Structure formats: structure tokens, C-alpha cells
Amino acid sequence: MEKLTKKAASLALQEKIKSLIIKRKMKSGDLMPTENELIDLFEVSRSSLREAIKSLEALHILDIKHGIGTFVGTPSLTPMVRGLTFHAQLHLQDNLKSIIDILDIREILQYGFAPLALEKIQENEVDELQRLVRIIEQNASLGHFSIQEEHQIHLLTYHSIKNDLLTQYLDAFWEIYQQVNADLPPLAISPTELAMQYRELVDAVEARDLERMLRAILYYFHTIRKNLN
């Protein structure tokens, strides 16, 4: 019971710290009040405050710079990635549903944002997409997949939207998939076949052909999902 009470108190203190940040309209990178000021403000012990601050640091809400101070953190999906990766790995012992759920969300995001991405993408970004797909094709001719270039294509296609949250989500879902990849069934598609899918997607983007782009996105995810079912 004591441990539960201590945990509840720590969570309550974390909420007070977050409320303070909001109330004072602080932004990422702003210096937090000193430890002594927070102790006086919240009327808590030094050990309780430090425990709450460490917990908020783990969530990237706070950023501790030793010898300098504690700052408001930069938004990050890292804690979410760690949690989802753990649960995905845990449930892989039974079935692949957790991975398919993550894949579904990623597909909806990429499909839904495709019109805006096509509207805003710049010519230099299209040129870079073409460079990346050529590398994928070259590697495929040698029988190799191009994980890094594939990742960059997915991110660069949506870069001009300037939606940091979308970028973080796409990056996070890709990272989760890669971290559990060793426990997934081997891909039932050759590097050459996958390279052809990326070629179709990139050519559709260059042609500013939304219908073709959407078909390429759906087919890409259909291929992955078919491999997991």
C-alpha cells in the first residue's frame, strides 16, 4: 500500500509540474524554476521532486542538463516508440495483430496525407526521391534490400507538408517495424519486386498523379500485410 501511495504522490507531483509549465506558457528550451523554488512551491521533499523530474525527463517533458539546470523538453515520440515496441514484441509470442494494427495506422496516415504531399512537394525533393529509388534498384539487382533508402523515401515524400508530428509518427512506426523485424516472417517478396513498387510510387509523385500515387501506397501496404497474415 505504501508503494502505491508513493507512486500516486509522484504522479500527482508530475501533473503539478506539467500544469506549471502550461500555466506559465513556457516553451521547449525554457529554463525551469530552480529545485529549491519548486520545493517551496509544491511543498515537497527534495527526493520526491527529483524522482518526479526524472520521470518527466524519461518522457522528454523535461531535459536535465547537469551543472546548468532543468529545461522544458522537446516534443518526442521516443517514449511511445519504446512502449509500442515492447508490447509488439510481447504480443508477437502469440500473434502478429499488434504489428498489423501499427501498419494499419501508418497506411491511413500516408494515404490520407498523400494529396497534400503531392501538392506541396518541391522539385529538388522529387529529384532526391529519384536518386534514392535508383539506389534501391541498383541494390536490388545485386539481390539486396535498401532499408535506409526506403525509409528516406517514406519520410521525404511527406517532408514538404511541414507537419512535425506526422514525420515523427511515420519515423516511429518505421522504427518499431524494424526493431521487431527479426521476429517477423521473412518477406515473401524479392528486392527486385519491392524496388518496382518504389519506382511506381516515385514516378507517380514526379508525374503529380494522385490516383496513381494512392494505388502505389495501397499496393505497398497490401504486400506487407499479405506477408503478415
XYZ file of N, CA and C in Angstrom:
687
model
N 0.833 -1.208 0.000
C 0.000 0.000 0.000
C 0.868 1.259 0.000
N 1.976 1.202 0.749
C 2.853 2.367 0.830
C 3.458 2.690 -0.522
N 3.848 1.633 -1.281
C 4.431 1.860 -2.594
C 3.409 2.480 -3.540
N 2.169 2.028 -3.456
C 1.124 2.592 -4.301
C 0.890 4.057 -3.967
N 0.882 4.380 -2.676
C 0.676 5.758 -2.231
C 1.823 6.647 -2.712
N 3.045 6.125 -2.627
C 4.217 6.879 -3.067
C 4.156 7.121 -4.576
N 3.740 6.095 -5.311
C 3.624 6.237 -6.765
C 2.556 7.265 -7.124
N 1.424 7.205 -6.431
C 0.340 8.156 -6.697
C 0.786 9.577 -6.404
N 1.555 9.736 -5.324
C 2.050 11.072 -4.961
C 3.010 11.593 -6.018
N 3.850 10.703 -6.534
C 4.804 11.101 -7.571
C 4.077 11.505 -8.847
N 3.057 10.735 -9.226
C 2.277 11.072 -10.421
C 1.560 12.402 -10.259
N 1.053 12.657 -9.050
C 0.360 13.924 -8.776
C 1.336 15.087 -8.891
N 2.554 14.887 -8.391
C 3.573 15.946 -8.470
C 3.967 16.193 -9.922
N 4.073 15.137 -10.704
C 4.382 15.301 -12.126
C 3.305 16.140 -12.819
N 2.047 15.895 -12.474
C 0.958 16.664 -13.067
C 1.040 18.136 -12.661
N 1.445 18.390 -11.427
C 1.589 19.775 -10.958
C 2.701 20.482 -11.734
N 3.787 19.766 -11.982
C 4.900 20.365 -12.738
C 4.460 20.670 -14.167
N 3.742 19.739 -14.771
C 3.252 19.968 -16.139
C 2.261 21.128 -16.170
N 1.407 21.217 -15.161
C 0.443 22.321 -15.087
C 1.157 23.650 -14.933
N 2.250 23.653 -14.191
C 3.033 24.876 -14.013
C 3.604 25.353 -15.346
N 4.113 24.403 -16.131
C 4.669 24.740 -17.443
C 3.600 25.365 -18.336
N 2.416 24.763 -18.328
C 1.316 25.275 -19.146
C 0.851 26.634 -18.641
N 0.691 26.743 -17.339
C 0.192 27.984 -16.748
C 1.112 29.156 -17.037
N 2.410 28.906 -17.000
C 3.392 29.969 -17.246
C 3.706 30.135 -18.731
N 3.018 29.353 -19.579
C 3.172 29.434 -21.038
C 4.620 29.260 -21.462
N 5.282 28.305 -20.829
C 6.683 28.035 -21.148
C 6.765 27.230 -22.436
N 7.915 27.323 -23.080
C 8.129 26.639 -24.357
C 9.329 25.714 -24.254
N 9.474 24.854 -25.255
C 10.628 23.953 -25.292
C 11.920 24.751 -25.208
N 12.795 24.325 -24.311
C 14.077 25.012 -24.146
C 14.088 26.044 -23.041
N 12.912 26.402 -22.516
C 12.855 27.381 -21.420
C 13.395 26.754 -20.140
N 14.082 27.587 -19.355
C 14.655 27.130 -18.092
C 13.574 27.032 -17.024
N 13.535 25.886 -16.363
C 12.578 25.676 -15.284
C 13.031 26.406 -14.017
N 12.100 26.669 -13.085
C 12.498 27.219 -11.780
C 13.519 26.297 -11.120
N 14.301 26.829 -10.222
C 15.318 26.024 -9.555
C 14.668 24.949 -8.686
N 15.474 24.000 -8.290
C 14.998 22.912 -7.439
C 14.412 23.456 -6.139
N 15.116 24.412 -5.527
C 14.631 24.990 -4.261
C 13.312 25.722 -4.447
N 13.175 26.423 -5.573
C 11.927 27.141 -5.846
C 10.754 26.168 -6.005
N 11.006 25.046 -6.678
C 9.949 24.054 -6.873
C 9.588 23.351 -5.568
N 10.591 23.127 -4.733
C 10.333 22.513 -3.424
C 9.427 23.414 -2.585
N 9.743 24.691 -2.581
C 8.931 25.649 -1.812
C 7.530 25.775 -2.413
N 7.465 25.797 -3.748
C 6.183 25.993 -4.418
C 5.237 24.823 -4.172
N 5.767 23.608 -4.276
C 4.916 22.426 -4.163
C 4.919 21.794 -2.774
N 5.795 22.330 -1.905
C 5.891 21.833 -0.528
C 6.136 20.322 -0.502
N 7.191 19.912 -1.188
C 7.565 18.502 -1.240
C 9.029 18.352 -0.850
N 9.436 17.132 -0.610
C 10.828 16.873 -0.259
C 11.700 16.911 -1.516
N 12.995 17.085 -1.302
C 13.930 17.128 -2.429
C 13.936 15.794 -3.178
N 13.895 14.702 -2.428
C 13.921 13.382 -3.078
C 12.658 13.149 -3.918
N 11.508 13.602 -3.421
C 10.249 13.446 -4.168
C 10.283 14.262 -5.447
N 10.807 15.489 -5.347
C 10.890 16.349 -6.529
C 11.820 15.743 -7.569
N 12.959 15.260 -7.125
C 13.923 14.691 -8.067
C 13.370 13.445 -8.754
N 12.632 12.655 -8.024
C 12.019 11.463 -8.607
C 11.003 11.848 -9.680
N 10.194 12.864 -9.396
C 9.189 13.322 -10.361
C 9.858 13.904 -11.600
N 10.932 14.665 -11.391
C 11.641 15.286 -12.517
C 12.301 14.219 -13.394
N 12.878 13.196 -12.772
C 13.492 12.117 -13.541
C 12.441 11.387 -14.390
N 11.257 11.205 -13.815
C 10.180 10.548 -14.561
C 9.757 11.388 -15.761
N 9.686 12.704 -15.566
C 9.299 13.603 -16.663
C 10.405 13.696 -17.713
N 11.644 13.530 -17.265
C 12.749 13.513 -18.228
C 12.641 12.280 -19.127
N 12.267 11.145 -18.536
C 12.127 9.914 -19.315
C 11.056 10.055 -20.386
N 10.077 10.937 -20.133
C 9.002 11.188 -21.090
C 9.342 12.323 -22.049
N 10.547 12.888 -21.906
C 11.028 14.004 -22.730
C 10.242 15.291 -22.468
N 9.534 15.344 -21.349
C 8.823 16.570 -20.985
C 9.797 17.569 -20.383
N 10.790 17.052 -19.662
C 11.853 17.876 -19.111
C 13.192 17.388 -19.640
N 14.155 18.290 -19.631
C 15.500 17.970 -20.099
C 16.487 18.447 -19.038
N 17.142 17.499 -18.375
C 18.087 17.842 -17.311
C 19.481 18.011 -17.908
N 20.063 19.181 -17.699
C 21.441 19.443 -18.133
C 22.259 19.676 -16.874
N 22.987 18.661 -16.497
C 23.715 18.685 -15.234
C 24.704 19.851 -15.176
N 24.660 20.562 -14.077
C 25.536 21.710 -13.890
C 24.973 22.988 -14.475
N 23.851 22.868 -15.197
C 23.245 24.059 -15.818
C 21.839 24.279 -15.280
N 20.998 23.259 -15.393
C 19.634 23.398 -14.909
C 18.701 22.423 -15.606
N 17.424 22.554 -15.323
C 16.391 21.717 -15.938
C 15.562 22.577 -16.884
N 15.331 22.071 -18.073
C 14.649 22.832 -19.118
C 13.388 22.095 -19.573
N 12.478 22.851 -20.160
C 11.317 22.225 -20.784
C 11.818 21.441 -21.988
N 11.391 20.192 -22.100
C 11.915 19.316 -23.139
C 11.352 19.595 -24.520
N 11.918 18.897 -25.487
C 11.464 18.982 -26.875
C 10.513 17.825 -27.151
N 9.366 18.091 -27.811
C 8.405 17.019 -28.075
C 9.059 15.834 -28.775
N 8.767 14.645 -28.300
C 9.350 13.444 -28.880
C 8.410 12.265 -28.680
N 8.402 11.389 -29.678
C 7.599 10.169 -29.581
C 8.434 8.982 -29.107
N 9.670 9.254 -28.657
C 10.542 8.173 -28.215
C 9.903 7.305 -27.134
N 9.287 7.905 -26.092
C 8.642 7.050 -25.086
C 7.541 6.176 -25.677
N 6.785 6.724 -26.630
C 5.733 5.944 -27.266
C 6.324 4.789 -28.063
N 7.428 5.068 -28.773
C 8.081 4.030 -29.568
C 8.549 2.889 -28.673
N 9.159 3.252 -27.537
C 9.646 2.221 -26.620
C 8.502 1.354 -26.111
N 7.399 2.013 -25.746
C 6.256 1.271 -25.230
C 5.622 0.379 -26.286
N 5.399 0.934 -27.483
C 4.782 0.149 -28.554
C 5.682 -0.999 -28.999
N 6.994 -0.738 -29.040
C 7.929 -1.791 -29.432
C 7.885 -2.940 -28.440
N 7.877 -2.602 -27.157
C 7.821 -3.636 -26.118
C 6.544 -4.467 -26.246
N 5.407 -3.783 -26.385
C 4.143 -4.507 -26.457
C 4.031 -5.318 -27.749
N 4.597 -4.785 -28.832
C 4.597 -5.533 -30.089
C 5.417 -6.809 -29.934
N 6.606 -6.680 -29.326
C 7.452 -7.849 -29.113
C 6.783 -8.845 -28.170
N 6.095 -8.321 -27.166
C 5.417 -9.178 -26.192
C 4.315 -9.990 -26.864
N 3.521 -9.313 -27.702
C 2.382 -9.989 -28.327
C 2.788 -10.850 -29.513
N 4.012 -10.636 -30.023
C 4.473 -11.474 -31.132
C 4.589 -12.929 -30.722
N 4.657 -13.150 -29.407
C 4.718 -14.522 -28.922
C 3.423 -15.271 -29.260
N 2.333 -14.527 -29.424
C 1.029 -15.146 -29.687
C 0.565 -14.953 -31.133
N 0.626 -13.707 -31.615
C 0.174 -13.442 -32.982
C 0.767 -12.124 -33.479
N 0.439 -11.773 -34.712
C 1.015 -10.583 -35.346
C 0.062 -9.392 -35.349
N -1.038 -9.495 -34.612
C -2.059 -8.456 -34.669
C -1.522 -7.081 -34.279
N -0.658 -7.011 -33.256
C -0.150 -5.711 -32.819
C 0.632 -5.017 -33.928
N 1.393 -5.783 -34.705
C 2.145 -5.215 -35.818
C 1.201 -4.786 -36.928
N 0.191 -5.589 -37.210
C -0.784 -5.241 -38.245
C -1.544 -3.971 -37.853
N -1.858 -3.822 -36.563
C -2.533 -2.602 -36.092
C -1.682 -1.369 -36.364
N -0.389 -1.469 -36.065
C 0.536 -0.355 -36.303
C 0.630 -0.071 -37.799
N 0.681 -1.131 -38.598
C 0.758 -0.982 -40.052
C -0.495 -0.290 -40.596
N -1.658 -0.634 -40.047
C -2.913 -0.017 -40.484
C -2.888 1.495 -40.268
N -2.412 1.917 -39.098
C -2.368 3.351 -38.791
C -1.409 4.072 -39.721
N -0.251 3.451 -39.956
C 0.726 4.056 -40.859
C 0.153 4.194 -42.271
N -0.568 3.182 -42.729
C -1.179 3.236 -44.060
C -2.203 4.369 -44.153
N -3.028 4.502 -43.141
C -4.052 5.560 -43.134
C -3.398 6.940 -43.185
N -2.317 7.109 -42.434
C -1.616 8.399 -42.428
C -1.020 8.708 -43.802
N -0.321 7.753 -44.374
C 0.335 8.013 -45.650
C -0.689 8.191 -46.775
N -1.742 7.417 -46.752
C -2.792 7.552 -47.767
C -3.531 8.875 -47.600
N -3.865 9.211 -46.354
C -4.639 10.420 -46.095
C -3.890 11.704 -46.389
N -2.577 11.693 -46.158
C -1.780 12.898 -46.387
C -1.214 12.975 -47.799
N -1.451 11.955 -48.611
C -0.890 11.922 -49.963
C -1.294 13.134 -50.816
N -2.575 13.546 -50.831
C -2.932 14.713 -51.658
C -2.155 15.969 -51.279
N -2.003 16.206 -49.977
C -1.276 17.394 -49.525
C 0.208 17.266 -49.848
N 0.742 16.065 -49.702
C 2.155 15.841 -50.021
C 2.428 16.116 -51.491
N 1.535 15.649 -52.355
C 1.705 15.833 -53.793
C 1.591 17.310 -54.170
N 0.740 18.021 -53.461
C 0.549 19.450 -53.731
C 1.772 20.269 -53.341
N 2.449 19.878 -52.267
C 3.499 20.718 -51.706
C 4.927 20.276 -52.025
N 5.107 19.045 -52.497
C 6.463 18.552 -52.704
C 7.219 19.409 -53.715
N 8.504 19.638 -53.448
C 9.342 20.506 -54.280
C 10.123 19.682 -55.309
N 10.539 20.350 -56.390
C 11.243 19.654 -57.461
C 12.548 19.023 -56.968
N 13.270 19.731 -56.082
C 14.516 19.167 -55.576
C 14.265 17.917 -54.735
N 13.098 17.867 -54.093
C 12.746 16.676 -53.313
C 12.395 15.511 -54.234
N 11.726 15.823 -55.343
C 11.428 14.781 -56.335
C 12.732 14.228 -56.908
N 13.683 15.121 -57.189
C 14.992 14.684 -57.698
C 15.667 13.747 -56.700
N 15.566 14.077 -55.412
C 16.174 13.241 -54.387
C 15.460 11.890 -54.293
N 14.136 11.887 -54.445
C 13.396 10.630 -54.454
C 13.865 9.736 -55.608
N 14.096 10.347 -56.765
C 14.563 9.581 -57.917
C 15.966 9.016 -57.657
N 16.802 9.797 -57.000
C 18.145 9.306 -56.670
C 18.058 8.102 -55.729
N 17.182 8.201 -54.742
C 17.031 7.124 -53.767
C 16.494 5.849 -54.416
N 15.523 6.001 -55.305
C 14.945 4.810 -55.932
C 15.947 4.154 -56.883
N 16.847 4.945 -57.461
C 17.895 4.351 -58.309
C 18.844 3.496 -57.471
N 19.126 3.960 -56.255
C 19.978 3.171 -55.353
C 19.272 1.865 -54.992
N 17.967 1.958 -54.716
C 17.191 0.759 -54.392
C 17.234 -0.232 -55.551
N 17.115 0.282 -56.771
C 17.144 -0.589 -57.958
C 18.521 -1.219 -58.151
N 19.559 -0.422 -57.912
C 20.923 -0.952 -58.051
C 21.180 -2.064 -57.039
N 20.763 -1.832 -55.795
C 20.946 -2.855 -54.761
C 20.109 -4.095 -55.058
N 18.897 -3.863 -55.578
C 18.017 -4.994 -55.904
C 18.635 -5.879 -56.977
N 19.348 -5.266 -57.917
C 19.983 -6.051 -58.977
C 21.066 -6.978 -58.425
N 21.533 -6.653 -57.212
C 22.527 -7.490 -56.531
C 21.883 -8.405 -55.502
N 20.529 -8.338 -55.433
C 19.806 -9.190 -54.505
C 19.704 -8.640 -53.100
N 19.894 -7.316 -52.955
C 19.871 -6.708 -51.625
C 18.685 -5.751 -51.467
N 18.132 -5.705 -50.249
C 17.142 -4.689 -49.908
C 17.871 -3.406 -49.512
N 17.156 -2.287 -49.544
C 17.758 -0.983 -49.228
C 16.960 -0.308 -48.115
N 17.120 -0.800 -46.904
C 16.307 -0.341 -45.785
C 16.424 1.170 -45.566
N 17.637 1.685 -45.583
C 17.840 3.114 -45.319
C 17.180 3.983 -46.389
N 17.379 3.626 -47.645
C 16.799 4.424 -48.736
C 15.275 4.337 -48.744
N 14.731 3.155 -48.414
C 13.275 3.005 -48.336
C 12.716 3.929 -47.256
N 13.377 3.947 -46.115
C 12.963 4.810 -45.004
C 12.958 6.272 -45.440
N 14.025 6.688 -46.112
C 14.143 8.091 -46.544
C 13.054 8.460 -47.541
N 12.674 7.542 -48.409
C 11.609 7.817 -49.382
C 10.293 8.082 -48.666
N 9.978 7.255 -47.674
C 8.726 7.441 -46.939
C 8.688 8.795 -46.226
N 9.804 9.212 -45.664
C 9.837 10.486 -44.943
C 9.875 11.675 -45.906
N 10.702 11.581 -46.929
C 10.874 12.708 -47.852
C 9.603 13.005 -48.640
N 8.839 11.988 -48.960
C 7.596 12.182 -49.711
C 6.658 13.151 -48.990
N 6.696 13.137 -47.649
C 5.773 13.967 -46.853
C 6.471 15.147 -46.190
N 7.735 15.348 -46.502
C 8.523 16.378 -45.817
C 7.979 17.787 -46.021
N 7.547 18.103 -47.244
C 7.117 19.470 -47.561
C 5.814 19.873 -46.883
N 5.106 18.910 -46.305
C 3.886 19.252 -45.568
C 4.232 20.061 -44.320
N 5.475 19.845 -43.814
C 5.958 20.558 -42.616
C 5.095 20.254 -41.392
N 4.707 19.008 -41.273
C 3.955 18.558 -40.106
C 4.890 17.669 -39.281
N 5.481 18.262 -38.234
C 6.475 17.539 -37.443
C 5.887 16.293 -36.790
N 4.625 16.373 -36.387
C 4.001 15.228 -35.730
C 3.849 14.061 -36.711
N 3.443 14.372 -37.940
C 3.322 13.332 -38.960
C 4.676 12.672 -39.199
N 5.716 13.485 -39.340
C 7.059 12.954 -39.571
C 7.492 12.047 -38.434
N 7.233 12.484 -37.201
C 7.606 11.676 -36.042
C 6.838 10.356 -36.014
N 5.557 10.401 -36.361
C 4.761 9.179 -36.363
C 5.264 8.204 -37.427
N 5.505 8.699 -38.629
C 5.991 7.828 -39.690
C 7.339 7.233 -39.318
N 8.195 8.074 -38.750
C 9.514 7.622 -38.322
C 9.380 6.577 -37.220
N 8.470 6.836 -36.280
C 8.278 5.925 -35.148
C 7.772 4.564 -35.612
N 6.761 4.565 -36.485
C 6.194 3.299 -36.949
C 7.229 2.495 -37.741
N 8.036 3.198 -38.519
C 9.089 2.520 -39.276
C 10.095 1.894 -38.303
N 10.483 2.647 -37.282
C 11.462 2.157 -36.310
C 10.934 0.930 -35.563
N 9.665 0.984 -35.168
C 9.067 -0.158 -34.468
C 9.120 -1.404 -35.354
N 8.728 -1.233 -36.610
C 8.707 -2.370 -37.534
C 10.106 -2.962 -37.694
N 11.111 -2.091 -37.792
C 12.478 -2.575 -37.967
C 12.985 -3.286 -36.717
N 12.600 -2.808 -35.546
C 13.077 -3.406 -34.301
C 12.504 -4.799 -34.075
N 11.297 -5.039 -34.574
C 10.690 -6.368 -34.383
C 10.854 -7.238 -35.624
N 11.548 -6.715 -36.630
C 11.639 -7.393 -37.920
C 12.206 -8.809 -37.815
N 13.155 -8.990 -36.893
C 13.792 -10.300 -36.758
C 12.804 -11.378 -36.319
N 11.719 -10.942 -35.675
C 10.725 -11.902 -35.184
C 9.549 -12.075 -36.143
N 9.597 -11.404 -37.281
C 8.507 -11.482 -38.256
C 8.804 -12.541 -39.312
N 7.769 -12.997 -40.020
C 8.010 -13.942 -41.115
C 8.894 -13.295 -42.173
N 9.770 -14.057 -42.829
C 10.620 -13.483 -43.884
C 9.758 -12.929 -45.012
N 10.217 -11.821 -45.596
C 9.455 -11.187 -46.664
C 9.261 -12.145 -47.840
N 8.008 -12.246 -48.270
C 7.697 -13.110 -49.413
C 7.733 -12.293 -50.699
N 8.678 -11.383 -50.782
C 8.838 -10.530 -51.960
C 10.331 -10.322 -52.179
N 10.746 -10.314 -53.410
C 12.163 -10.160 -53.720
C 12.554 -8.687 -53.699
N 13.844 -8.383 -53.545
C 14.303 -6.989 -53.631
C 13.890 -6.332 -54.947
N 13.887 -7.088 -56.018
C 13.510 -6.539 -57.331
C 12.044 -6.132 -57.361
N 11.186 -6.991 -56.813
C 9.753 -6.680 -56.771
C 9.479 -5.443 -55.907
N 10.177 -5.356 -54.783
C 9.992 -4.198 -53.908
C 10.517 -2.929 -54.573
N 11.634 -3.044 -55.271
C 12.186 -1.900 -55.995
C 11.192 -1.389 -57.036
N 10.478 -2.302 -57.689
C 9.471 -1.918 -58.683
C 8.339 -1.139 -58.024
N 7.981 -1.513 -56.802
C 6.932 -0.782 -56.078
C 7.384 0.645 -55.771
N 8.630 0.776 -55.339
C 9.136 2.126 -55.043
C 9.284 2.952 -56.324
N 9.675 2.305 -57.406
C 9.763 3.015 -58.691
C 8.403 3.562 -59.086
N 7.341 2.757 -58.936
C 5.995 3.196 -59.287
C 5.554 4.362 -58.407
N 5.847 4.290 -57.112
C 5.466 5.372 -56.194
C 6.173 6.668 -56.555
N 7.475 6.600 -56.754
C 8.254 7.806 -57.037
C 7.876 8.393 -58.396
N 7.658 7.557 -59.393
C 7.255 8.059 -60.711
C 5.876 8.710 -60.643
N 4.999 8.165 -59.813
C 3.671 8.761 -59.642
C 3.785 10.141 -59.001
N 4.682 10.267 -58.036
C 4.903 11.564 -57.386
C 5.460 12.562 -58.397
N 6.433 12.131 -59.185
C 7.034 13.027 -60.172
C 5.993 13.474 -61.205
N 5.086 12.576 -61.562
C 4.052 12.909 -62.546
C 2.906 13.712 -61.935
N 2.971 13.898 -60.624
C 1.888 14.583 -59.886
C 0.537 13.908 -60.150
N 0.585 12.571 -60.189
C -0.601 11.766 -60.470
C -1.104 11.184 -59.148
N -2.111 11.831 -58.565
C -2.589 11.424 -57.241
C -3.186 10.022 -57.254
N -4.029 9.727 -58.250
C -4.662 8.411 -58.296
C -3.620 7.298 -58.377
N -2.618 7.527 -59.162
C -1.534 6.544 -59.321
C -0.729 6.410 -58.025
N -0.488 7.537 -57.377
C 0.239 7.529 -56.102
C -0.528 6.747 -55.037
N -1.841 6.996 -54.964
C -2.668 6.302 -53.978
C -2.686 4.794 -54.230
N -2.744 4.402 -55.492
C -2.705 2.973 -55.829
C -1.380 2.358 -55.385
N -0.298 3.105 -55.592
C 1.029 2.602 -55.216
C 1.137 2.425 -53.704
N 0.575 3.371 -52.948
C 0.599 3.282 -51.488
C -0.205 2.069 -51.026
N -1.408 1.904 -51.568
C -2.262 0.784 -51.171
C -1.612 -0.559 -51.517
N -0.993 -0.622 -52.675
C -0.369 -1.884 -53.086
C 0.828 -2.205 -52.202
N 1.601 -1.195 -51.836
C 2.755 -1.393 -50.953
C 2.311 -2.000 -49.625
N 1.281 -1.417 -49.017
C 0.830 -1.914 -47.722
C 0.116 -3.263 -47.854
N -0.552 -3.462 -48.982
C -1.193 -4.773 -49.221
C -0.129 -5.873 -49.253
N 1.004 -5.581 -49.862
C 2.076 -6.565 -49.948
C 2.614 -6.920 -48.569
N 2.825 -5.904 -47.741
C 3.348 -6.162 -46.385
C 2.323 -6.923 -45.561
N 1.055 -6.469 -45.635
C 0.003 -7.103 -44.843
C -0.188 -8.574 -45.257
N -0.110 -8.827 -46.559
C -0.234 -10.202 -47.060
C 0.850 -11.083 -46.482
N 2.033 -10.500 -46.277
C 3.144 -11.246 -45.721
C 2.936 -11.581 -44.246
N 2.140 -10.734 -43.561
C 1.934 -10.915 -42.127
C 0.724 -11.772 -41.799
N -0.234 -11.851 -42.721
C -1.459 -12.622 -42.461
C -1.231 -14.120 -42.639
